[in-house]
mmCIF file of C-alpha atoms and ligand atoms in Angstrom:
data_model
loop_
_atom_site.group_PDB
_atom_site.id
_atom_site.type_symbol
_atom_site.label_atom_id
_atom_site.label_comp_id
_atom_site.label_asym_id
_atom_site.label_seq_id
_atom_site.Cartn_x
_atom_site.Cartn_y
_atom_site.Cartn_z
ATOM 1 C CA UNK A 1 1.005 1.847 -6.416
ATOM 2 C CA UNK A 2 -1.304 -1.014 -7.079
ATOM 3 C CA UNK A 3 -2.235 -3.427 -4.377
ATOM 4 C CA UNK A 4 -4.652 -5.214 -6.679
ATOM 5 C CA UNK A 5 -4.816 -8.451 -4.853
ATOM 6 C CA UNK A 6 -1.706 -9.737 -3.225
ATOM 7 C CA UNK A 7 -2.837 -13.179 -4.402
ATOM 8 C CA UNK A 8 -3.543 -14.253 -7.959
ATOM 9 C CA UNK A 9 -7.096 -13.802 -9.238
ATOM 10 C CA UNK A 10 -9.256 -16.923 -9.275
ATOM 11 C CA UNK A 11 -12.772 -16.599 -10.718
ATOM 12 C CA UNK A 12 -15.660 -19.061 -10.480
ATOM 13 C CA UNK A 13 -18.025 -19.993 -13.358
ATOM 14 C CA UNK A 14 -20.088 -16.833 -12.962
ATOM 15 C CA UNK A 15 -16.974 -14.642 -13.052
ATOM 16 C CA UNK A 16 -16.922 -13.902 -9.317
ATOM 17 C CA UNK A 17 -13.516 -13.471 -7.703
ATOM 18 C CA UNK A 18 -13.635 -16.335 -5.218
ATOM 19 C CA UNK A 19 -11.055 -14.851 -2.844
ATOM 20 C CA UNK A 20 -13.037 -11.584 -2.720
ATOM 21 C CA UNK A 21 -16.272 -13.430 -1.905
ATOM 22 C CA UNK A 22 -14.545 -15.554 0.721
ATOM 23 C CA UNK A 23 -12.935 -12.549 2.435
ATOM 24 C CA UNK A 24 -16.137 -10.477 2.378
ATOM 25 C CA UNK A 25 -18.421 -13.247 3.684
ATOM 26 C CA UNK A 26 -15.969 -14.239 6.417
ATOM 27 C CA UNK A 27 -15.262 -10.608 7.308
ATOM 28 C CA UNK A 28 -18.926 -9.612 7.618
ATOM 29 C CA UNK A 29 -19.624 -12.623 9.856
ATOM 30 C CA UNK A 30 -17.091 -11.494 12.491
ATOM 31 C CA UNK A 31 -18.163 -9.673 15.678
ATOM 32 C CA UNK A 32 -16.090 -6.687 14.478
ATOM 33 C CA UNK A 33 -16.841 -6.696 10.770
ATOM 34 C CA UNK A 34 -13.622 -6.281 8.782
ATOM 35 C CA UNK A 35 -12.619 -6.632 5.139
ATOM 36 C CA UNK A 36 -8.939 -6.744 4.045
ATOM 37 C CA UNK A 37 -7.822 -3.394 2.635
ATOM 38 C CA UNK A 38 -6.511 -4.879 -0.601
ATOM 39 C CA UNK A 39 -10.091 -5.118 -1.875
ATOM 40 C CA UNK A 40 -10.297 -1.310 -1.918
ATOM 41 C CA UNK A 41 -8.317 -1.320 -5.172
ATOM 42 C CA UNK A 42 -10.598 -2.216 -8.071
ATOM 43 C CA UNK A 43 -10.307 0.143 -11.078
ATOM 44 C CA UNK A 44 -12.515 2.797 -9.455
ATOM 45 C CA UNK A 45 -10.693 2.409 -6.127
ATOM 46 C CA UNK A 46 -7.264 2.701 -7.757
ATOM 47 C CA UNK A 47 -8.396 5.883 -9.534
ATOM 48 C CA UNK A 48 -9.762 7.294 -6.260
ATOM 49 C CA UNK A 49 -6.486 6.499 -4.504
ATOM 50 C CA UNK A 50 -4.604 8.448 -7.200
ATOM 51 C CA UNK A 51 -7.001 11.334 -6.501
ATOM 52 C CA UNK A 52 -6.345 11.068 -2.759
ATOM 53 C CA UNK A 53 -2.639 11.641 -3.376
ATOM 54 C CA UNK A 54 -3.580 15.073 -4.796
ATOM 55 C CA UNK A 55 -5.851 16.352 -1.988
ATOM 56 C CA UNK A 56 -4.256 18.998 0.239
ATOM 57 C CA UNK A 57 -4.694 17.030 3.479
ATOM 58 C CA UNK A 58 -2.972 13.858 2.197
ATOM 59 C CA UNK A 59 0.670 14.733 2.855
ATOM 60 C CA UNK A 60 2.497 11.341 2.401
ATOM 61 C CA UNK A 61 2.937 11.474 -1.379
ATOM 62 C CA UNK A 62 4.165 15.080 -1.398
ATOM 63 C CA UNK A 63 6.454 14.517 1.590
ATOM 64 C CA UNK A 64 8.038 11.387 0.118
ATOM 65 C CA UNK A 65 8.493 13.060 -3.268
ATOM 66 C CA UNK A 66 10.169 15.992 -1.531
ATOM 67 C CA UNK A 67 12.656 13.626 0.144
ATOM 68 C CA UNK A 68 13.392 11.826 -3.134
ATOM 69 C CA UNK A 69 14.181 15.059 -4.938
ATOM 70 C CA UNK A 70 15.920 16.892 -2.092
ATOM 71 C CA UNK A 71 18.214 14.008 -1.076
ATOM 72 C CA UNK A 72 19.161 12.692 -4.521
ATOM 73 C CA UNK A 73 22.851 13.426 -3.880
ATOM 74 C CA UNK A 74 22.811 11.452 -0.632
ATOM 75 C CA UNK A 75 21.085 8.486 -2.258
ATOM 76 C CA UNK A 76 23.737 8.503 -4.968
ATOM 77 C CA UNK A 77 26.514 8.496 -2.368
ATOM 78 C CA UNK A 78 24.949 5.856 -0.093
ATOM 79 C CA UNK A 79 23.676 3.511 -2.781
ATOM 80 C CA UNK A 80 26.052 4.028 -5.674
ATOM 81 C CA UNK A 81 25.587 3.187 -9.367
ATOM 82 C CA UNK A 82 25.261 -0.188 -11.079
ATOM 83 C CA UNK A 83 22.546 -1.859 -9.009
ATOM 84 C CA UNK A 84 19.366 -3.460 -10.277
ATOM 85 C CA UNK A 85 16.498 -1.457 -8.801
ATOM 86 C CA UNK A 86 13.666 -3.853 -7.945
ATOM 87 C CA UNK A 87 10.423 -1.995 -7.259
ATOM 88 C CA UNK A 88 7.698 -3.750 -5.277
ATOM 89 C CA UNK A 89 4.481 -2.567 -6.975
ATOM 90 C CA UNK A 90 4.524 -0.832 -10.366
ATOM 91 C CA UNK A 91 6.399 2.438 -10.391
ATOM 92 C CA UNK A 92 4.349 5.554 -9.866
ATOM 93 C CA UNK A 93 4.737 8.410 -12.289
ATOM 94 C CA UNK A 94 7.030 10.682 -10.239
ATOM 95 C CA UNK A 95 8.777 8.729 -7.480
ATOM 96 C CA UNK A 96 10.470 6.052 -9.547
ATOM 97 C CA UNK A 97 12.115 8.440 -12.075
ATOM 98 C CA UNK A 98 13.438 10.522 -9.173
ATOM 99 C CA UNK A 99 15.104 7.466 -7.646
ATOM 100 C CA UNK A 100 16.414 6.137 -10.971
ATOM 101 C CA UNK A 101 17.926 9.525 -11.846
ATOM 102 C CA UNK A 102 19.577 9.688 -8.438
ATOM 103 C CA UNK A 103 21.187 6.235 -8.249
ATOM 104 C CA UNK A 104 22.102 5.507 -11.908
ATOM 105 C CA UNK A 105 21.116 1.818 -11.879
ATOM 106 C CA UNK A 106 22.173 -0.939 -14.301
ATOM 107 C CA UNK A 107 18.620 -2.288 -14.638
ATOM 108 C CA UNK A 108 15.084 -1.692 -13.425
ATOM 109 C CA UNK A 109 12.794 -4.577 -12.423
ATOM 110 C CA UNK A 110 9.203 -3.592 -11.589
ATOM 111 C CA UNK A 111 7.254 -6.356 -9.816
ATOM 112 C CA UNK A 112 3.471 -6.367 -9.818
ATOM 113 C CA UNK A 113 0.618 -8.817 -9.575
ATOM 114 C CA UNK A 114 -1.289 -6.916 -12.274
ATOM 115 C CA UNK A 115 0.132 -7.355 -15.766
ATOM 116 C CA UNK A 116 -1.684 -4.248 -17.035
ATOM 117 C CA UNK A 117 -0.188 -1.919 -14.428
ATOM 118 C CA UNK A 118 3.169 -3.529 -14.990
ATOM 119 C CA UNK A 119 3.228 -3.039 -18.752
ATOM 120 C CA UNK A 120 2.074 0.564 -18.443
ATOM 121 C CA UNK A 121 4.765 1.324 -15.860
ATOM 122 C CA UNK A 122 7.485 -0.430 -17.880
ATOM 123 C CA UNK A 123 6.582 1.504 -21.032
ATOM 124 C CA UNK A 124 6.541 4.819 -19.203
ATOM 125 C CA UNK A 125 9.936 4.188 -17.659
ATOM 126 C CA UNK A 126 11.518 2.929 -20.887
ATOM 127 C CA UNK A 127 10.394 6.082 -22.665
ATOM 128 C CA UNK A 128 11.980 8.219 -19.976
ATOM 129 C CA UNK A 129 15.190 6.161 -19.584
ATOM 130 C CA UNK A 130 15.858 4.751 -23.070
ATOM 131 C CA UNK A 131 19.264 3.317 -22.096
ATOM 132 C CA UNK A 132 18.063 1.521 -18.984
ATOM 133 C CA UNK A 133 17.220 -2.183 -19.397
ATOM 134 C CA UNK A 134 13.736 -2.808 -17.922
ATOM 135 C CA UNK A 135 12.651 -6.333 -16.961
ATOM 136 C CA UNK A 136 9.032 -6.363 -15.730
ATOM 137 C CA UNK A 137 8.008 -9.382 -13.642
ATOM 138 C CA UNK A 138 4.362 -10.313 -13.058
ATOM 139 C CA UNK A 139 4.350 -11.858 -9.619
ATOM 140 C CA UNK A 140 2.918 -11.822 -6.108
ATOM 141 C CA UNK A 141 5.720 -10.194 -4.151
ATOM 142 C CA UNK A 142 4.359 -11.360 -0.799
ATOM 143 C CA UNK A 143 6.348 -14.503 -1.591
ATOM 144 C CA UNK A 144 9.905 -14.988 -2.809
ATOM 145 C CA UNK A 145 10.118 -14.061 -6.491
ATOM 146 C CA UNK A 146 12.636 -15.414 -8.969
ATOM 147 C CA UNK A 147 14.242 -12.419 -10.698
ATOM 148 C CA UNK A 148 15.231 -12.460 -14.408
ATOM 149 C CA UNK A 149 18.566 -14.139 -15.176
ATOM 150 C CA UNK A 150 19.831 -10.858 -16.707
ATOM 151 C CA UNK A 151 20.041 -9.253 -13.258
ATOM 152 C CA UNK A 152 21.220 -12.258 -11.261
ATOM 153 C CA UNK A 153 24.835 -11.067 -11.088
ATOM 154 C CA UNK A 154 23.960 -7.478 -10.136
ATOM 155 C CA UNK A 155 23.643 -6.183 -6.568
ATOM 156 C CA UNK A 156 20.030 -5.200 -5.886
ATOM 157 C CA UNK A 157 18.272 -2.186 -4.442
ATOM 158 C CA UNK A 158 14.691 -2.945 -3.382
ATOM 159 C CA UNK A 159 12.329 0.067 -3.533
ATOM 160 C CA UNK A 160 9.044 0.028 -1.625
ATOM 161 C CA UNK A 161 7.708 3.594 -1.413
ATOM 162 C CA UNK A 162 4.414 5.017 -0.181
ATOM 163 C CA UNK A 163 4.357 3.464 3.306
ATOM 164 C CA UNK A 164 2.363 0.599 1.829
ATOM 165 C CA UNK A 165 4.087 -1.555 4.479
ATOM 166 C CA UNK A 166 1.883 0.364 6.952
ATOM 167 C CA UNK A 167 -1.256 -1.160 5.465
ATOM 168 C CA UNK A 168 -0.192 -4.542 6.822
ATOM 169 C CA UNK A 169 -0.429 -5.763 10.404
ATOM 170 C CA UNK A 170 3.084 -6.291 11.804
ATOM 171 C CA UNK A 171 3.025 -10.054 11.367
ATOM 172 C CA UNK A 172 2.268 -9.714 7.645
ATOM 173 C CA UNK A 173 4.741 -6.845 7.280
ATOM 174 C CA UNK A 174 7.504 -9.025 8.746
ATOM 175 C CA UNK A 175 6.608 -11.873 6.373
ATOM 176 C CA UNK A 176 6.812 -9.426 3.444
ATOM 177 C CA UNK A 177 10.183 -8.007 4.523
ATOM 178 C CA UNK A 178 11.566 -11.532 4.800
ATOM 179 C CA UNK A 179 10.182 -12.440 1.372
ATOM 180 C CA UNK A 180 11.845 -9.297 -0.046
ATOM 181 C CA UNK A 181 15.146 -10.329 1.493
ATOM 182 C CA UNK A 182 14.834 -13.785 -0.054
ATOM 183 C CA UNK A 183 13.980 -12.214 -3.439
ATOM 184 C CA UNK A 184 16.822 -9.668 -3.393
ATOM 185 C CA UNK A 185 19.622 -11.727 -1.872
ATOM 186 C CA UNK A 186 22.201 -11.164 0.824
ATOM 187 C CA UNK A 187 24.153 -8.359 -0.862
ATOM 188 C CA UNK A 188 21.120 -6.109 -1.248
ATOM 189 C CA UNK A 189 19.764 -2.807 0.020
ATOM 190 C CA UNK A 190 16.167 -1.773 0.607
ATOM 191 C CA UNK A 191 14.803 1.780 0.384
ATOM 192 C CA UNK A 192 11.427 1.825 2.090
ATOM 193 C CA UNK A 193 8.911 4.599 2.800
ATOM 194 C CA UNK A 194 7.422 4.641 6.303
ATOM 195 C CA UNK A 195 4.949 7.279 7.436
ATOM 196 C CA UNK A 196 5.575 8.899 10.828
ATOM 197 C CA UNK A 197 3.439 9.243 13.955
ATOM 198 C CA UNK A 198 2.349 12.860 14.250
ATOM 199 C CA UNK A 199 -0.386 15.170 15.491
ATOM 200 C CA UNK A 200 -3.610 13.170 15.503
ATOM 201 C CA UNK A 201 -5.612 15.975 13.866
ATOM 202 C CA UNK A 202 -3.182 16.002 10.927
ATOM 203 C CA UNK A 203 -3.471 12.229 10.580
ATOM 204 C CA UNK A 204 -7.238 12.169 10.798
ATOM 205 C CA UNK A 205 -7.591 14.965 8.248
ATOM 206 C CA UNK A 206 -5.284 13.118 5.833
ATOM 207 C CA UNK A 207 -7.695 10.185 5.939
ATOM 208 C CA UNK A 208 -10.887 12.274 5.948
ATOM 209 C CA UNK A 209 -10.290 15.071 3.450
ATOM 210 C CA UNK A 210 -12.761 17.936 3.119
ATOM 211 C CA UNK A 211 -13.531 17.150 -0.528
ATOM 212 C CA UNK A 212 -14.671 13.656 0.470
ATOM 213 C CA UNK A 213 -12.319 11.739 -1.834
ATOM 214 C CA UNK A 214 -11.196 9.349 0.930
ATOM 215 C CA UNK A 215 -14.835 8.850 1.941
ATOM 216 C CA UNK A 216 -15.643 7.914 -1.666
ATOM 217 C CA UNK A 217 -12.633 5.559 -1.731
ATOM 218 C CA UNK A 218 -13.876 3.814 1.427
ATOM 219 C CA UNK A 219 -17.527 3.620 0.325
ATOM 220 C CA UNK A 220 -16.436 2.283 -3.068
ATOM 221 C CA UNK A 221 -15.690 -0.999 -1.292
ATOM 222 C CA UNK A 222 -19.376 -1.356 -0.368
ATOM 223 C CA UNK A 223 -20.328 -0.442 -3.939
ATOM 224 C CA UNK A 224 -17.923 -3.063 -5.234
ATOM 225 C CA UNK A 225 -19.429 -5.707 -2.949
ATOM 226 C CA UNK A 226 -22.887 -4.839 -4.258
ATOM 227 C CA UNK A 227 -21.915 -4.979 -7.910
ATOM 228 C CA UNK A 228 -19.536 -7.962 -7.864
ATOM 229 C CA UNK A 229 -21.186 -10.120 -5.203
ATOM 230 C CA UNK A 230 -24.826 -9.180 -5.748
ATOM 231 C CA UNK A 231 -25.035 -7.292 -2.457
ATOM 232 C CA UNK A 232 -27.803 -5.013 -1.196
ATOM 233 C CA UNK A 233 -25.717 -2.844 1.154
ATOM 234 C CA UNK A 234 -27.339 0.611 1.444
ATOM 235 C CA UNK A 235 -24.113 2.440 0.669
ATOM 236 C CA UNK A 236 -25.491 5.906 1.476
ATOM 237 C CA UNK A 237 -26.368 4.722 4.983
ATOM 238 C CA UNK A 238 -22.696 4.024 5.685
ATOM 239 C CA UNK A 239 -20.545 6.884 6.900
ATOM 240 C CA UNK A 240 -16.802 7.092 6.337
ATOM 241 C CA UNK A 241 -14.741 7.384 9.510
ATOM 242 C CA UNK A 242 -10.972 7.739 9.988
ATOM 243 C CA UNK A 243 -10.055 6.821 13.534
ATOM 244 C CA UNK A 244 -6.685 6.946 15.316
ATOM 245 C CA UNK A 245 -5.971 3.745 17.274
ATOM 246 C CA UNK A 246 -3.302 4.801 19.750
ATOM 247 C CA UNK A 247 -2.667 1.297 21.098
ATOM 248 C CA UNK A 248 -1.505 0.093 17.672
ATOM 249 C CA UNK A 249 -0.355 3.472 16.311
ATOM 250 C CA UNK A 250 -2.536 3.324 13.260
ATOM 251 C CA UNK A 251 -5.258 5.161 11.405
ATOM 252 C CA UNK A 252 -8.213 2.884 10.815
ATOM 253 C CA UNK A 253 -10.845 3.413 8.161
ATOM 254 C CA UNK A 254 -14.343 2.272 9.064
ATOM 255 C CA UNK A 255 -17.757 2.336 7.420
ATOM 256 C CA UNK A 256 -20.205 3.230 10.183
ATOM 257 C CA UNK A 257 -23.919 2.326 10.062
ATOM 258 C CA UNK A 258 -25.892 5.576 10.452
ATOM 259 C CA UNK A 259 -28.969 3.516 11.490
ATOM 260 C CA UNK A 260 -29.804 -0.184 12.001
ATOM 261 C CA UNK A 261 -29.205 -1.946 8.676
ATOM 262 C CA UNK A 262 -30.111 -5.277 7.135
ATOM 263 C CA UNK A 263 -28.709 -6.452 3.828
ATOM 264 C CA UNK A 264 -27.585 -9.516 1.930
ATOM 265 C CA UNK A 265 -24.333 -10.390 0.185
ATOM 266 C CA UNK A 266 -24.226 -13.463 -2.080
ATOM 267 C CA UNK A 267 -27.649 -14.374 -0.645
ATOM 268 C CA UNK A 268 -26.395 -14.377 2.937
ATOM 269 C CA UNK A 269 -28.142 -12.070 5.421
ATOM 270 C CA UNK A 270 -26.242 -9.558 7.575
ATOM 271 C CA UNK A 271 -27.313 -6.918 10.075
ATOM 272 C CA UNK A 272 -25.605 -3.912 11.612
ATOM 273 C CA UNK A 273 -26.733 -2.013 14.696
ATOM 274 C CA UNK A 274 -26.632 1.787 14.605
ATOM 275 C CA UNK A 275 -23.004 2.863 15.098
ATOM 276 C CA UNK A 276 -21.616 -0.593 14.287
ATOM 277 C CA UNK A 277 -18.756 -0.523 11.793
ATOM 278 C CA UNK A 278 -17.031 -2.428 9.023
ATOM 279 C CA UNK A 279 -13.267 -1.992 9.484
ATOM 280 C CA UNK A 280 -11.797 -1.532 6.004
ATOM 281 C CA UNK A 281 -8.148 -0.446 6.387
ATOM 282 C CA UNK A 282 -5.230 -0.013 8.770
ATOM 283 C CA UNK A 283 -2.508 2.509 8.041
ATOM 284 C CA UNK A 284 0.219 2.069 10.636
ATOM 285 C CA UNK A 285 2.428 5.020 11.535
ATOM 286 C CA UNK A 286 5.957 4.661 12.842
ATOM 287 C CA UNK A 287 8.499 6.259 15.127
ATOM 288 C CA UNK A 288 12.174 5.981 14.290
ATOM 289 C CA UNK A 289 12.429 3.128 16.798
ATOM 290 C CA UNK A 290 9.293 1.229 15.788
ATOM 291 C CA UNK A 291 10.322 1.482 12.117
ATOM 292 C CA UNK A 292 13.760 0.106 12.954
ATOM 293 C CA UNK A 293 12.277 -2.687 15.093
ATOM 294 C CA UNK A 294 9.979 -3.772 12.249
ATOM 295 C CA UNK A 295 12.832 -3.764 9.712
ATOM 296 C CA UNK A 296 15.114 -5.726 12.055
ATOM 297 C CA UNK A 297 12.376 -8.303 12.668
ATOM 298 C CA UNK A 298 12.105 -8.638 8.882
ATOM 299 C CA UNK A 299 15.833 -9.314 8.477
ATOM 300 C CA UNK A 300 16.972 -5.795 7.457
ATOM 301 C CA UNK A 301 19.467 -3.534 9.272
ATOM 302 C CA UNK A 302 18.657 0.186 8.934
ATOM 303 C CA UNK A 303 21.730 2.170 7.828
ATOM 304 C CA UNK A 304 20.352 5.616 6.887
ATOM 305 C CA UNK A 305 17.151 7.594 7.296
ATOM 306 C CA UNK A 306 15.786 10.735 5.649
ATOM 307 C CA UNK A 307 12.711 12.834 6.425
ATOM 308 C CA UNK A 308 11.009 15.734 4.628
ATOM 309 C CA UNK A 309 11.306 19.311 5.907
ATOM 310 C CA UNK A 310 8.024 18.945 7.845
ATOM 311 C CA UNK A 311 9.210 15.684 9.521
ATOM 312 C CA UNK A 312 6.043 14.010 8.307
ATOM 313 C CA UNK A 313 7.415 11.000 6.434
ATOM 314 C CA UNK A 314 10.582 8.879 6.444
ATOM 315 C CA UNK A 315 12.553 6.995 3.836
ATOM 316 C CA UNK A 316 14.817 4.364 5.359
ATOM 317 C CA UNK A 317 17.765 2.616 3.736
ATOM 318 C CA UNK A 318 18.433 -0.853 5.146
ATOM 319 C CA UNK A 319 20.861 -3.610 4.260
ATOM 320 C CA UNK A 320 20.241 -7.339 4.135
HETATM 321 C C1 AVI B 1 -1.617 2.965 -0.157
HETATM 322 N N1 AVI B 1 -1.553 3.370 1.239
HETATM 323 C C2 AVI B 1 -0.171 3.606 1.666
HETATM 324 C C3 AVI B 1 -2.472 4.475 1.593
HETATM 325 C C4 AVI B 1 -2.290 4.879 3.071
HETATM 326 O O1 AVI B 1 -2.033 6.064 3.293
HETATM 327 O O2 AVI B 1 -2.369 4.025 3.946
HETATM 328 C C5 AVI B 1 -3.916 4.103 1.335
HETATM 329 C C6 AVI B 1 -4.902 5.159 1.763
HETATM 330 N N2 AVI B 1 -5.999 4.948 2.459
HETATM 331 C C7 AVI B 1 -6.643 6.060 2.649
HETATM 332 N N3 AVI B 1 -5.969 7.029 2.125
HETATM 333 C C8 AVI B 1 -4.866 6.494 1.529
#
């Protein structure tokens, strides 16, 4: 999945992404330094995330794929054929074909902010499903999106896998769910992946794998700040940390200063005390009830729920 900016890219005269600079400078000036997680996904970050999905400790991708293949018959029965499947974020290589094979849709509409990801995904899917009409739409799906006229008469199935909803604070997640409802219409269904609360050691390992891929993914943000915003952050002096926040039921990624640090970003000075952190990501985890509460707040009524054999991850079907 790409999360390449949930807003459109706007560059200044020197080619700097102005939203990136604004978020980084504002985030580093806060008492608890924090940078929105979407900036983790430049090209290197997106590649590292793909690598994360392959490390043994990172269970979500495997667990969700297991559900999609094991429950295909139930999806077919619950969802039925003839819908337009609207995927929020470009389809990943395995999950989308599993869903499309299961539900026999009339059309597939991938939505993504990045035209490149979108075209690649659309081509891949068309090659695999030559009879399925594919209508890619380049758009920011955090807001209501106008779907192609060709699918306007079809009932829709929204697909939002990966528990990407968990990377948003609840207020933003509710806004997104409402935008999805507005995009898909009143006769629609939504199939959404939501990762489950579980043993803290399992969660922390999933976000701090032994091979150090997640650490590299997190530190890449500091590298990106240095290269794109002319920063002098001593990246090797920042330690990756995955921390369970029980109050908010989320794994947080932080970059922790190993020693007192001073650096500049876009000519502005910043300092970190030893042990001070930059908060770089939230990944909320859900119970059956908290997942349902979030969906209901976003205008969706849960009607079915599936988990993998290890009860690690859930896929929820909700209706508008
Ligand atoms: C994309 N997203 C659902 C991932 C997650 O699990 O929250 C991003 C990630 N961050 C660290 N590892 C994976």
